[in-house]
XYZ file of C-alpha atoms in Angstrom:
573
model
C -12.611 -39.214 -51.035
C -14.687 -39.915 -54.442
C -18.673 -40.255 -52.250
C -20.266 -37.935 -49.722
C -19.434 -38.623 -46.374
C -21.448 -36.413 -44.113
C -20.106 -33.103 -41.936
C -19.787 -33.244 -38.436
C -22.103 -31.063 -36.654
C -23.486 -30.725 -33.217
C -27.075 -29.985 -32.820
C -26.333 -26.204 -32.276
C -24.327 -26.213 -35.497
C -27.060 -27.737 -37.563
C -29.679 -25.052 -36.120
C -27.296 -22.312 -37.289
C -26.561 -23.549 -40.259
C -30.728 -24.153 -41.086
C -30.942 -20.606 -40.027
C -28.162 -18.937 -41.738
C -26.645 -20.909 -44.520
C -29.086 -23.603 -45.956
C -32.020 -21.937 -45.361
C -35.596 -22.221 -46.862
C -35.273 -19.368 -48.806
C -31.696 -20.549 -50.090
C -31.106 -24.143 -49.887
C -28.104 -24.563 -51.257
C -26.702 -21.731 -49.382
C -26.915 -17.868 -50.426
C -24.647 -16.954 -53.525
C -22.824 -14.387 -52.559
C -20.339 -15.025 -49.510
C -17.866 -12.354 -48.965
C -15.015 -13.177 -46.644
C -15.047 -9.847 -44.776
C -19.360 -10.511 -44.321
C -19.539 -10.962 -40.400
C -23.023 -11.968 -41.310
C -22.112 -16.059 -41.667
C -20.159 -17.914 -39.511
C -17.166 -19.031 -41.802
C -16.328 -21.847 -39.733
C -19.356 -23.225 -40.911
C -19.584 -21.788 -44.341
C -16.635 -23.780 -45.056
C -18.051 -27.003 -44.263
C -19.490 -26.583 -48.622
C -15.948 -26.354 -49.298
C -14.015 -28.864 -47.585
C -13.790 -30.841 -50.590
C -12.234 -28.753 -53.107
C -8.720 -29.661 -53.544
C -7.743 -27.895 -56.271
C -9.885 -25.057 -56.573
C -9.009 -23.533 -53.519
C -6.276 -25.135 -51.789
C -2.771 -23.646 -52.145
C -0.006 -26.282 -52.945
C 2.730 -26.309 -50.402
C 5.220 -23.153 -51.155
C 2.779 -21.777 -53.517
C 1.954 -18.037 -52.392
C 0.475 -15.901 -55.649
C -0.321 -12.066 -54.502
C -3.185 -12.086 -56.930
C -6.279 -13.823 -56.811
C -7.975 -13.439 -60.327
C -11.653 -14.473 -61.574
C -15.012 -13.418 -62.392
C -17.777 -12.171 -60.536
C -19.247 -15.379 -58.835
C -16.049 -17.760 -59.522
C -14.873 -18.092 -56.139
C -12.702 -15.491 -54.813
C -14.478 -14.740 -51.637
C -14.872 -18.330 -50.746
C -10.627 -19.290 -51.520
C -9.880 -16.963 -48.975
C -12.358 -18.539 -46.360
C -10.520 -21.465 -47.183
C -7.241 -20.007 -46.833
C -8.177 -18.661 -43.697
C -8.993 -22.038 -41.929
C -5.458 -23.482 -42.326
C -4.147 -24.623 -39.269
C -1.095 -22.140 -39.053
C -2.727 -19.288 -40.589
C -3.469 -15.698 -38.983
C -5.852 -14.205 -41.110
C -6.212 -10.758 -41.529
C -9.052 -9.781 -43.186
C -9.255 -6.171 -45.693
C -11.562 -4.355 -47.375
C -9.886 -2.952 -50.764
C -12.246 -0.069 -50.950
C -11.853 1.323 -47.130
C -7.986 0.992 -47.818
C -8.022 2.428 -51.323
C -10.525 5.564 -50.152
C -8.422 6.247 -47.300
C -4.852 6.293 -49.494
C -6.549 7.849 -52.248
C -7.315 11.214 -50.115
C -4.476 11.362 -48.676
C -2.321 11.173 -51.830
C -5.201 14.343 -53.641
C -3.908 16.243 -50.572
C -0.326 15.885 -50.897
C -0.846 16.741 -54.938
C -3.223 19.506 -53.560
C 0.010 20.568 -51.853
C 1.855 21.240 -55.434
C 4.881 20.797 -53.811
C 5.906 17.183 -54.088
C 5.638 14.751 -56.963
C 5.092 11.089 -55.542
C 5.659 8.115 -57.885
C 4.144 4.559 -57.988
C 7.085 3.190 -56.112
C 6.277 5.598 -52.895
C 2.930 5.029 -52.745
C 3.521 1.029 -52.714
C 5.710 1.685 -50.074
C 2.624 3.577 -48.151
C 0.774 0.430 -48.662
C 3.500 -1.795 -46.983
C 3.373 0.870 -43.847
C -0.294 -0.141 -43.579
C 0.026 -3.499 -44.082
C 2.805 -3.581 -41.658
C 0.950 -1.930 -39.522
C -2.258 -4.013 -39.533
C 0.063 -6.703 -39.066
C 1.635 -5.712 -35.897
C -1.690 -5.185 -34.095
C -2.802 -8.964 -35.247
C 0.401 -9.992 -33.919
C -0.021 -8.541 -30.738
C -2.631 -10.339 -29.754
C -0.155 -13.465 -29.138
C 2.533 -13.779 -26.688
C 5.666 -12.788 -28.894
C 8.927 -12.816 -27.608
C 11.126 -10.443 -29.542
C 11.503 -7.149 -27.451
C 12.206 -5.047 -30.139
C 8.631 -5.796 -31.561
C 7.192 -5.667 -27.982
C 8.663 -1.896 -28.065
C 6.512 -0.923 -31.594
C 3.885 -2.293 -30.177
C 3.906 -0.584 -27.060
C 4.990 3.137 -28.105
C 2.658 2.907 -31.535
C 1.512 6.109 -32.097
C -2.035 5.431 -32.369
C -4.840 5.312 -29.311
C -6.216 2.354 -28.382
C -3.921 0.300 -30.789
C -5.501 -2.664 -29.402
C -8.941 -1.694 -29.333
C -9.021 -0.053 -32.545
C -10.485 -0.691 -35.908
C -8.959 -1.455 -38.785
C -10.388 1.658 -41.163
C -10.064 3.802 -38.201
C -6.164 2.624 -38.040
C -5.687 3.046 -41.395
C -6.836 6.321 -41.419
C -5.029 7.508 -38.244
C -1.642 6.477 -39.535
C -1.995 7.526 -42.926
C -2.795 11.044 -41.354
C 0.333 10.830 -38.708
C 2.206 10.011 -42.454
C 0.862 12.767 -44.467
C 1.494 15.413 -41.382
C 5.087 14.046 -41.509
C 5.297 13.578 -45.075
C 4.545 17.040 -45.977
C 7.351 18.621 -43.396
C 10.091 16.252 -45.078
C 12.364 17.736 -47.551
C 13.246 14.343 -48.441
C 10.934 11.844 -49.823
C 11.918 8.582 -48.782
C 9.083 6.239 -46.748
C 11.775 5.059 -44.406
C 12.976 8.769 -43.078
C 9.218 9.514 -42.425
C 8.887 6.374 -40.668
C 11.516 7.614 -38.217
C 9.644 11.200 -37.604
C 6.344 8.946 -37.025
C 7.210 7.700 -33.410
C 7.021 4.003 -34.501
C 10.286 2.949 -33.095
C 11.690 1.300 -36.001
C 14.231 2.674 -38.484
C 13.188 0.991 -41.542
C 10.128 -0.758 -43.423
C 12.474 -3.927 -43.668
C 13.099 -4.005 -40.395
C 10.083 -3.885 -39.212
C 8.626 -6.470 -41.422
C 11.660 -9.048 -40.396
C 10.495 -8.482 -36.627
C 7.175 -9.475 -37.244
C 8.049 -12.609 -40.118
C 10.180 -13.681 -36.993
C 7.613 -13.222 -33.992
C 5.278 -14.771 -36.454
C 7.320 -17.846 -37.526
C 8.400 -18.255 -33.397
C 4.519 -19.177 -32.286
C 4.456 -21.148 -35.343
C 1.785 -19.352 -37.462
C 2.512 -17.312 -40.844
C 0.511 -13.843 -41.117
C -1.768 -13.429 -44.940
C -3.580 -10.032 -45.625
C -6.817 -11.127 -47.128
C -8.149 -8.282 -49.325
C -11.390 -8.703 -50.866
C -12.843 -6.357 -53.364
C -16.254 -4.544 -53.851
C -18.951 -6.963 -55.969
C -20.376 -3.512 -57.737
C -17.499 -1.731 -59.602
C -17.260 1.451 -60.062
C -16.409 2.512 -63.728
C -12.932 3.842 -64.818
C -12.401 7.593 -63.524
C -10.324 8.373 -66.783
C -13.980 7.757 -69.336
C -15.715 9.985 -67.361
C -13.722 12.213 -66.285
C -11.829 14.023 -69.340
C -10.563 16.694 -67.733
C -8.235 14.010 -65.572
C -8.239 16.169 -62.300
C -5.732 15.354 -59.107
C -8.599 13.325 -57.455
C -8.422 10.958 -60.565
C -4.613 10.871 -60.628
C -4.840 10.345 -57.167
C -7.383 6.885 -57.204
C -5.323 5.827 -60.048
C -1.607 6.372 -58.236
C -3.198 4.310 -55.192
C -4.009 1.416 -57.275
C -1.055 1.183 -59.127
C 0.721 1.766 -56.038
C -0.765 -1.313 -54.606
C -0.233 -3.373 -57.946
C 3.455 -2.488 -57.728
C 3.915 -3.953 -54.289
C 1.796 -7.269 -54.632
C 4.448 -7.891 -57.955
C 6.829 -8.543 -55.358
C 5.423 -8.728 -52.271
C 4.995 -12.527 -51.732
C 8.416 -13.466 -53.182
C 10.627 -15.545 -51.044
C 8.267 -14.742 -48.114
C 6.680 -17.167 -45.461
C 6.085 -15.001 -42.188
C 3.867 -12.407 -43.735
C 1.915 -12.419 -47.174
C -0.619 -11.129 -49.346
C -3.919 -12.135 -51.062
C -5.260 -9.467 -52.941
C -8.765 -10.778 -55.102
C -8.989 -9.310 -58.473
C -12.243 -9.451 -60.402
C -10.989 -10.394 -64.175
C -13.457 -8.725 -65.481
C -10.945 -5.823 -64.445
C -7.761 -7.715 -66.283
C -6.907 -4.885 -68.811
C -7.583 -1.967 -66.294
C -4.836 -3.966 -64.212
C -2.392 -4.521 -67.025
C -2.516 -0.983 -67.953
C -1.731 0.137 -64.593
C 1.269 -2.252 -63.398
C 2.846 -4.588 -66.114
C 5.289 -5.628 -63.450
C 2.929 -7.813 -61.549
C 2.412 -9.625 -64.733
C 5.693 -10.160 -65.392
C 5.758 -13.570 -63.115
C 2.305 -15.536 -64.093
C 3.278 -17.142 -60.231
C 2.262 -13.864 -58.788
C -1.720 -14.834 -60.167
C -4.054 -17.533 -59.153
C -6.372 -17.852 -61.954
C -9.749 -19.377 -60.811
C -11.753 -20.862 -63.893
C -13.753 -23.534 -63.658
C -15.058 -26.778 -65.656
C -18.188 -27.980 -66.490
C -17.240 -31.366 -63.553
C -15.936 -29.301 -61.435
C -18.744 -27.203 -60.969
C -21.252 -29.989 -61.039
C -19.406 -31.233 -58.051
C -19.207 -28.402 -55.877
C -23.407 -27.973 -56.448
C -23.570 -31.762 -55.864
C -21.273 -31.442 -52.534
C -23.552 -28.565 -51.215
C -26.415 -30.730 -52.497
C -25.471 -32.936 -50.341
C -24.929 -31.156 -47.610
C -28.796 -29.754 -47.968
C -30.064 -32.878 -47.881
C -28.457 -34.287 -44.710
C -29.932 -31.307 -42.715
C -33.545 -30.742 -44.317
C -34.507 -34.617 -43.602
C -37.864 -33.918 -44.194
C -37.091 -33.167 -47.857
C -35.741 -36.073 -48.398
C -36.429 -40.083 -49.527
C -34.512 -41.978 -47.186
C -33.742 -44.919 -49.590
C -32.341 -42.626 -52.539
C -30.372 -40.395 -50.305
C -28.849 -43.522 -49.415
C -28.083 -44.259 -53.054
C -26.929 -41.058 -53.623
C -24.485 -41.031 -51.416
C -23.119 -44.200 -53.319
C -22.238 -41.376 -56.381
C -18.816 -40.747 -56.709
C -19.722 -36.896 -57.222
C -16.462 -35.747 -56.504
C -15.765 -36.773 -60.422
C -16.761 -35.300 -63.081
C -18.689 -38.414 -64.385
C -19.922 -38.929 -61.168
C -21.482 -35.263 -60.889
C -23.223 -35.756 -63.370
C -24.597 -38.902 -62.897
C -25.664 -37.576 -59.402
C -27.740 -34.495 -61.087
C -29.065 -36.962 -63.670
C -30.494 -38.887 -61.093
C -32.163 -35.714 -58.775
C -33.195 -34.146 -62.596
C -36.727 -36.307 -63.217
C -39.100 -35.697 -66.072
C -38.086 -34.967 -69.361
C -37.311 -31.340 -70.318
C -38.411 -30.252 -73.952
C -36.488 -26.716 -74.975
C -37.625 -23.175 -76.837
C -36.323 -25.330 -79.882
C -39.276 -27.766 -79.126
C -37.185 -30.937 -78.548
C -36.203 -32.772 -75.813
C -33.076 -32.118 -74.099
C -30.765 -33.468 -71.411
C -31.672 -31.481 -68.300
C -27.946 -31.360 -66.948
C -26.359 -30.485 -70.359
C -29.916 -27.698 -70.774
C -28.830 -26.242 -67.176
C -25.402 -25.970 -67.963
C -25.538 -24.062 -71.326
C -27.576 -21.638 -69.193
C -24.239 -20.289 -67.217
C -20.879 -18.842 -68.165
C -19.735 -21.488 -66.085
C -19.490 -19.756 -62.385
C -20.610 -21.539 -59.492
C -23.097 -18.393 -58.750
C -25.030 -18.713 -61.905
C -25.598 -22.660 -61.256
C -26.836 -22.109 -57.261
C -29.069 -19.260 -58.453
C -31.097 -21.761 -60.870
C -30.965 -24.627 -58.582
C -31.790 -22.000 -55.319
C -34.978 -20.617 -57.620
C -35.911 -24.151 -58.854
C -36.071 -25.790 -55.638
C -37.994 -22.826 -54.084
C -40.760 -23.453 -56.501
C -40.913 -26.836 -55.888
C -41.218 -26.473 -52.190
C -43.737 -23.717 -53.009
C -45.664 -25.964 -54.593
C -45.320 -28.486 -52.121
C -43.420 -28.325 -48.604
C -42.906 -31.756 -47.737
C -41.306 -32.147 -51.789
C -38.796 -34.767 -51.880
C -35.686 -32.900 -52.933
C -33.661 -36.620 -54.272
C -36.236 -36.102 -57.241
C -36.649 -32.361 -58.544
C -38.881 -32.261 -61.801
C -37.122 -30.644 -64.874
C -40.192 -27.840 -64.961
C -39.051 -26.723 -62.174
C -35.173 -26.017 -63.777
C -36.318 -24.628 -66.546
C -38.715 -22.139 -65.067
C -36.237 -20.677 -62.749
C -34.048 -19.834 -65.523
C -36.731 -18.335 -67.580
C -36.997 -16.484 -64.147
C -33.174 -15.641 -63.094
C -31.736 -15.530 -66.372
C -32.085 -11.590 -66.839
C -31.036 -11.382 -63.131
C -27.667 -13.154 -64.062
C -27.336 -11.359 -67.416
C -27.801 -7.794 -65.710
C -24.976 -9.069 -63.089
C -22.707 -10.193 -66.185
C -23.115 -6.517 -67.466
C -22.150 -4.675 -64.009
C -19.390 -6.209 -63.482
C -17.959 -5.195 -66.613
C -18.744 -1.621 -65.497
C -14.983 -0.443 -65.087
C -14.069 -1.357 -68.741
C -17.405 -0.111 -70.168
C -19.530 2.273 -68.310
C -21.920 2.711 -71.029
C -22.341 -1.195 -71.254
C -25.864 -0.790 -68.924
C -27.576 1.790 -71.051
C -26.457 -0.118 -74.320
C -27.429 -3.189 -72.730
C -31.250 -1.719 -71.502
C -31.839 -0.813 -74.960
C -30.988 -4.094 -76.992
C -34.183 -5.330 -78.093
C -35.123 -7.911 -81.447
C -31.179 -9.171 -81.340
C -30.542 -11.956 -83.800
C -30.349 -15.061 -81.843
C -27.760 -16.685 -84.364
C -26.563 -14.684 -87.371
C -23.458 -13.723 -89.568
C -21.315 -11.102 -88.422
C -22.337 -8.734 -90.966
C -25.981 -8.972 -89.437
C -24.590 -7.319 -86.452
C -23.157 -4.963 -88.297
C -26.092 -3.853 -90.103
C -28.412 -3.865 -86.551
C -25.852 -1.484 -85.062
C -26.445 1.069 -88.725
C -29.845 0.732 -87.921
C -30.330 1.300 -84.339
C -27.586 3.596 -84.626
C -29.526 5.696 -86.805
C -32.546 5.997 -84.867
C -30.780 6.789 -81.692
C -31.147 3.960 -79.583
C -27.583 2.998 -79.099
C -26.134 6.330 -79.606
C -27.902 7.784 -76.485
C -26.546 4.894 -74.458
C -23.202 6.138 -75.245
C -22.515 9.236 -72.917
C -19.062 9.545 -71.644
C -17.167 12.218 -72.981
C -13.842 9.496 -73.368
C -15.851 6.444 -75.253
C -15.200 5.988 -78.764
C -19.111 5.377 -80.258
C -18.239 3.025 -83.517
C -18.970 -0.441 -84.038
C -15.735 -1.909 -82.677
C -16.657 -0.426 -79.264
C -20.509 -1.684 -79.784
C -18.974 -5.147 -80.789
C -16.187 -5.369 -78.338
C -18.807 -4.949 -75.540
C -20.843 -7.997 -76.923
C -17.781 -10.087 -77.517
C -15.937 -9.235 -73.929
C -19.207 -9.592 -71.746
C -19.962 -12.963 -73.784
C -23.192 -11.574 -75.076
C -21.869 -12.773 -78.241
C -19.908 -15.839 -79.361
C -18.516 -17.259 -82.645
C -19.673 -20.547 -83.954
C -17.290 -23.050 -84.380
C -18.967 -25.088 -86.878
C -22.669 -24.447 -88.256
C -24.973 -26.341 -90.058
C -28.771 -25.983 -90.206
C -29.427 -29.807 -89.963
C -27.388 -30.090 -86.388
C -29.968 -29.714 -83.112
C -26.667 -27.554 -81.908
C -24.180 -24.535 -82.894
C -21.587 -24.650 -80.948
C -20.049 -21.541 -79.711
C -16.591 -20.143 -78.258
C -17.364 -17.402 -75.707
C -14.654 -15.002 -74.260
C -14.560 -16.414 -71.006
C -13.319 -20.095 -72.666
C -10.843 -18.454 -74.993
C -10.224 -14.971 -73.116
C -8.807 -12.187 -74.891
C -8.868 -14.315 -77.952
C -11.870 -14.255 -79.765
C -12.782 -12.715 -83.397
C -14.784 -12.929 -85.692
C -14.926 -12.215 -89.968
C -18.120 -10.687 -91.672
C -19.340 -13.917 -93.360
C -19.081 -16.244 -90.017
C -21.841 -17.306 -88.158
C -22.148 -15.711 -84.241
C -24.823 -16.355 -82.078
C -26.016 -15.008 -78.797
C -25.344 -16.781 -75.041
C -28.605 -18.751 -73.718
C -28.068 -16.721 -70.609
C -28.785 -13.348 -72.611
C -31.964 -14.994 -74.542
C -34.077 -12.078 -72.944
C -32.877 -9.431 -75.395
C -32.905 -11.546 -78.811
C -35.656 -12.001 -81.189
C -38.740 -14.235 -81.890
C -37.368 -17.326 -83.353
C -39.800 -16.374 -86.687
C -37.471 -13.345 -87.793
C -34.655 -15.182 -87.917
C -32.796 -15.907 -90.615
C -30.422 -18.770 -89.361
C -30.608 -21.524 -86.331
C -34.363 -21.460 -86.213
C -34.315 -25.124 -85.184
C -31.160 -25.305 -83.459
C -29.697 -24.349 -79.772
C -26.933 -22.697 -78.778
C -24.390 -24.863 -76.911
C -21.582 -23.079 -75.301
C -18.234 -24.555 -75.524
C -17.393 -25.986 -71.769
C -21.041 -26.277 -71.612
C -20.215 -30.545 -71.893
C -18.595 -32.474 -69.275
C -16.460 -34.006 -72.225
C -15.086 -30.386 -73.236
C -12.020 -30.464 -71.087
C -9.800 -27.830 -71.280
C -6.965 -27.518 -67.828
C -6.145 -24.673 -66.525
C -3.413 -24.519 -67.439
C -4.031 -23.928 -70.669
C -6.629 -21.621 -70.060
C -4.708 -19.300 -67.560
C -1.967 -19.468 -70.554
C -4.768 -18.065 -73.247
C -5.828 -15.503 -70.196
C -2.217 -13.994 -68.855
C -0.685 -14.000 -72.205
């Protein structure tokens, strides 16, 4: 399918989705779907991503335990997908609930002082809950192995049926910590026979429920999503490294430690666990194992095509339902786009782009090529420009005909959002540098586009005066340059020209998240700030280089094609 072919909906289905999804206040649907939100109806959320085949559609035998990509790439929405396969039971986690609840129950068994509990036995504590969460989504079918019939019924919890999950989880991790504690002998499987479970090992239990689960035809996948707001790393701000922070870090790499395995040579029960990568080396510190088979990790990156076609789909989709936005006669033609290529994309948002769209630079500028160079390329960024711009136009004018959207309107909304989506760039970097919001509050006059050495000499001088140094206030974070630097470089404040010249309308610019883990820079070369971050850089009169030129970010172009293959490659290695 290369055109738009519109969704099926009944008339109740098109009233909820007016009033939930594409909504006047969010036409293009709200940016930031979790799968565990019970506030949408994911049946219908899904209908904006029934068209991505390769974004988030597993290939047939493919089963990676990690799920890796920024904030706002997708991670949320693969599982939705995932979810609506045909012979899927989903079971849907919070990471957070799970992690608090192992967490405290780990700090009281160090608390005890008299057992030592390694990585390995905590990873087997998170296959007893996943297990367990397991066999009370399994009972809700008719299963007919009587051995599983017998867990089910004699499972030491109350109201097994009735209960939820972070209630569960807490009441068997507290039945396995009673148990735990009176064992001389550490091993998960001899507590599991104390616990009253009726099963005599973790392997045996899992085959009973991979069997019940492959007998009605259906295959079981733990769906873990994580927090959007992470917290920072408990080992910068915590120096003295106390039990609670052991603790929070043995749970993690507990769970890290399973998923390297987990999902190998499995069908009947599996594991999606989403990772933001903005956590990558906190993860590769903890548990090198799970790295040590790149098929364990779903990398989800996307190109400049592919995420003008999932706007254009959902585009799409907003103009079939609010017909009174629309021009009958072009929405006809616009269906006509292939949009489901990347030429085809972008001919579409050429077409709804009208009016000509003159830059800071003061020259005229493809709209399409000007909104792209505005994002790190994530699907969020893109439907929170094209969410603000077609507010204001309706603003403006309710019955606005959204097949024609004037460039103002574009480039208003991201003089609007753009400090929005740069302060959302910097949290989610939180974990690998918790000083990054106070350092980033207090850039002001940055060079737009200078040498290296430039930087340099703005971190001496704020420096100096105490700007940046009172950012910096965790007793574990180095306060030099490198730090200052590797913060710009990481976050993709900062990028490194590829080739400048003075007389070209355009530097263009590798950013971390195109070459990840890659990128340096030498004193003399030329680096130059992301459009996105334009709200903490200097008046274009103090500058010293690229007064007449914009900053194009590489994958910014619908001709920079890189697969992902060979991006994964740059990222895992």
């Amino acid at each position: 399918m290369l055109t738009y072919k519109e969704i099926s909906l009944t008339e109740d289905q098109e009233e909820e989705f007016l009033e939930e999804i594409l909504t006047r206040e969010h036409f293009l649907g709200h940016v930031a779907y979790e799968h565990t939100n019970d506030k949408y109806n994911p049946t219908l959320y899904q209908k904006l991503f029934n068209w991505h085949p390769e974004h988030f559609h597993e290939e047939e035998g493919v089963r990676p335990s990690i799920i890796l990509g920024r904030r706002g790439s997708g991670k949320s929405s693969y599982l939705n997908n995932l979810s609506h396969k045909e012979n899927v039971i989903a079971i849907s986690l919070k990471s957070w609930e799970a992690l608090e609840v192992i967490e405290t129950q780990i700090h009281e068994i160090l608390e005890g002082g008299r057992f030592l509990i390694e990585a390995e036995k905590v990873s087997e504590i998170w296959r007893l809950i996943f297990l367990t969460i397991a066999t009370k989504e399994i009972a809700k079918y008719r299963i007919s192995d009587e051995n599983l019939k017998e867990i089910i019924k004699k499972f030491p919890v109350k109201d097994f049926a009735k209960i939820t999950l972070p209630n569960l989880i807490l009441d068997i991790m507290s039945i396995f910590r009673t148990k735990y504690l009176s064992k001389q002998n550490l091993n998960v499987d001899i507590v599991l026979q104390s616990m009253g479970i009726g099963c005599e090992s973790l392997d045996r239990w899992e085959t009973l429920i991979s069997k019940a689960a492959k007998g009605i035809g259906k295959y079981i996948i733990i769906m873990i999503d994580n927090p959007e707001k992470l917290e920072p790393d408990d080992e910068l701000l915590d120096a003295s490294y106390s039990d609670q922070t052991r603790a929070r870090r043995m749970a993690y790499t507990g769970l890290l430690t399973l998923l390297a395995h987990f999902n190998r040579g499995k069908v009947g029960l599996q594991i999606r666990y989403c990772v933001p990568a903005e956590q990558y080396s906190y993860l590769k510190e903890r548990s090198n194992a799970i790295l040590k088979d790149y098929a364990n990790i779903r990398l989800l990156q996307w190109s400049s095509g592919d995420l003008l076609s999932s706007v254009a789909h959902r585009y799409m989709v907003c103009l079939q339902l609010h017909k009174n936005n629309r021009d009958e006669e072009r929405y006809k033609e616009l269906k006509e786009i292939k949009i489901y290529t990347r030429e085809g994309a972008y001919k579409f948002f050429n077409t709804i782009l009208t009016g000509s769209l003159v830059n800071d630079r003061n020259f005229e500028e493809d709209p399409v090529g000007y909104l792209l160079r505005h994002t790190q390329l994530l699907p969020r960024q893109l439907l929170v420009y094209l969410n603000c711009a077609i507010k204001m136009a309706i603003l403006d004018d309710p019955t606005t005909d959204l097949t024609r959207l004037n460039c103002k309107y574009i480039k208003l909304a991201i003089k609007s959002r753009e400090r929005f989506l740069a302060q959302e760039i910097i949290d989610s970097y939180q974990m690998a540098f918790p000083e990054g919001q106070a350092m980033f509050e207090k850039l002001i006059n940055f060079p737009i586009i200078c040498r290296l050495q430039e930087i340099q000499n703005y971190w001496t001088s704020y420096n100096a005066k105490g700007i940046l140094k009172d950012a910096i206030v965790y007793p574990q974070v180095s306060s030099g340059f490198n730090r200052f630097f590797n913060f710009l470089i990481e976050t993709g404040i900062l990028g490194v020209a590829i080739k400048y010249s003075e007389t070209n309308k355009y530097v263009n610019t590798e950013y971390e998240y195109t070459v990840p883990n890659k990128l340096t820079a030498q004193s003399e070369e030329v680096v130059a700030v992301h459009p996105i971050f334009s709200c903490i850089t200097c008046k274009s009169s103090h500058e010293k280089l690229g007064r007449h030129t914009a900053i194009y970010p590489k994958g910014s172009s619908i001709d920079d094609i890189q697969t992902k293959h060979e991006i994964a490659s740059k990222f895992l290695n």
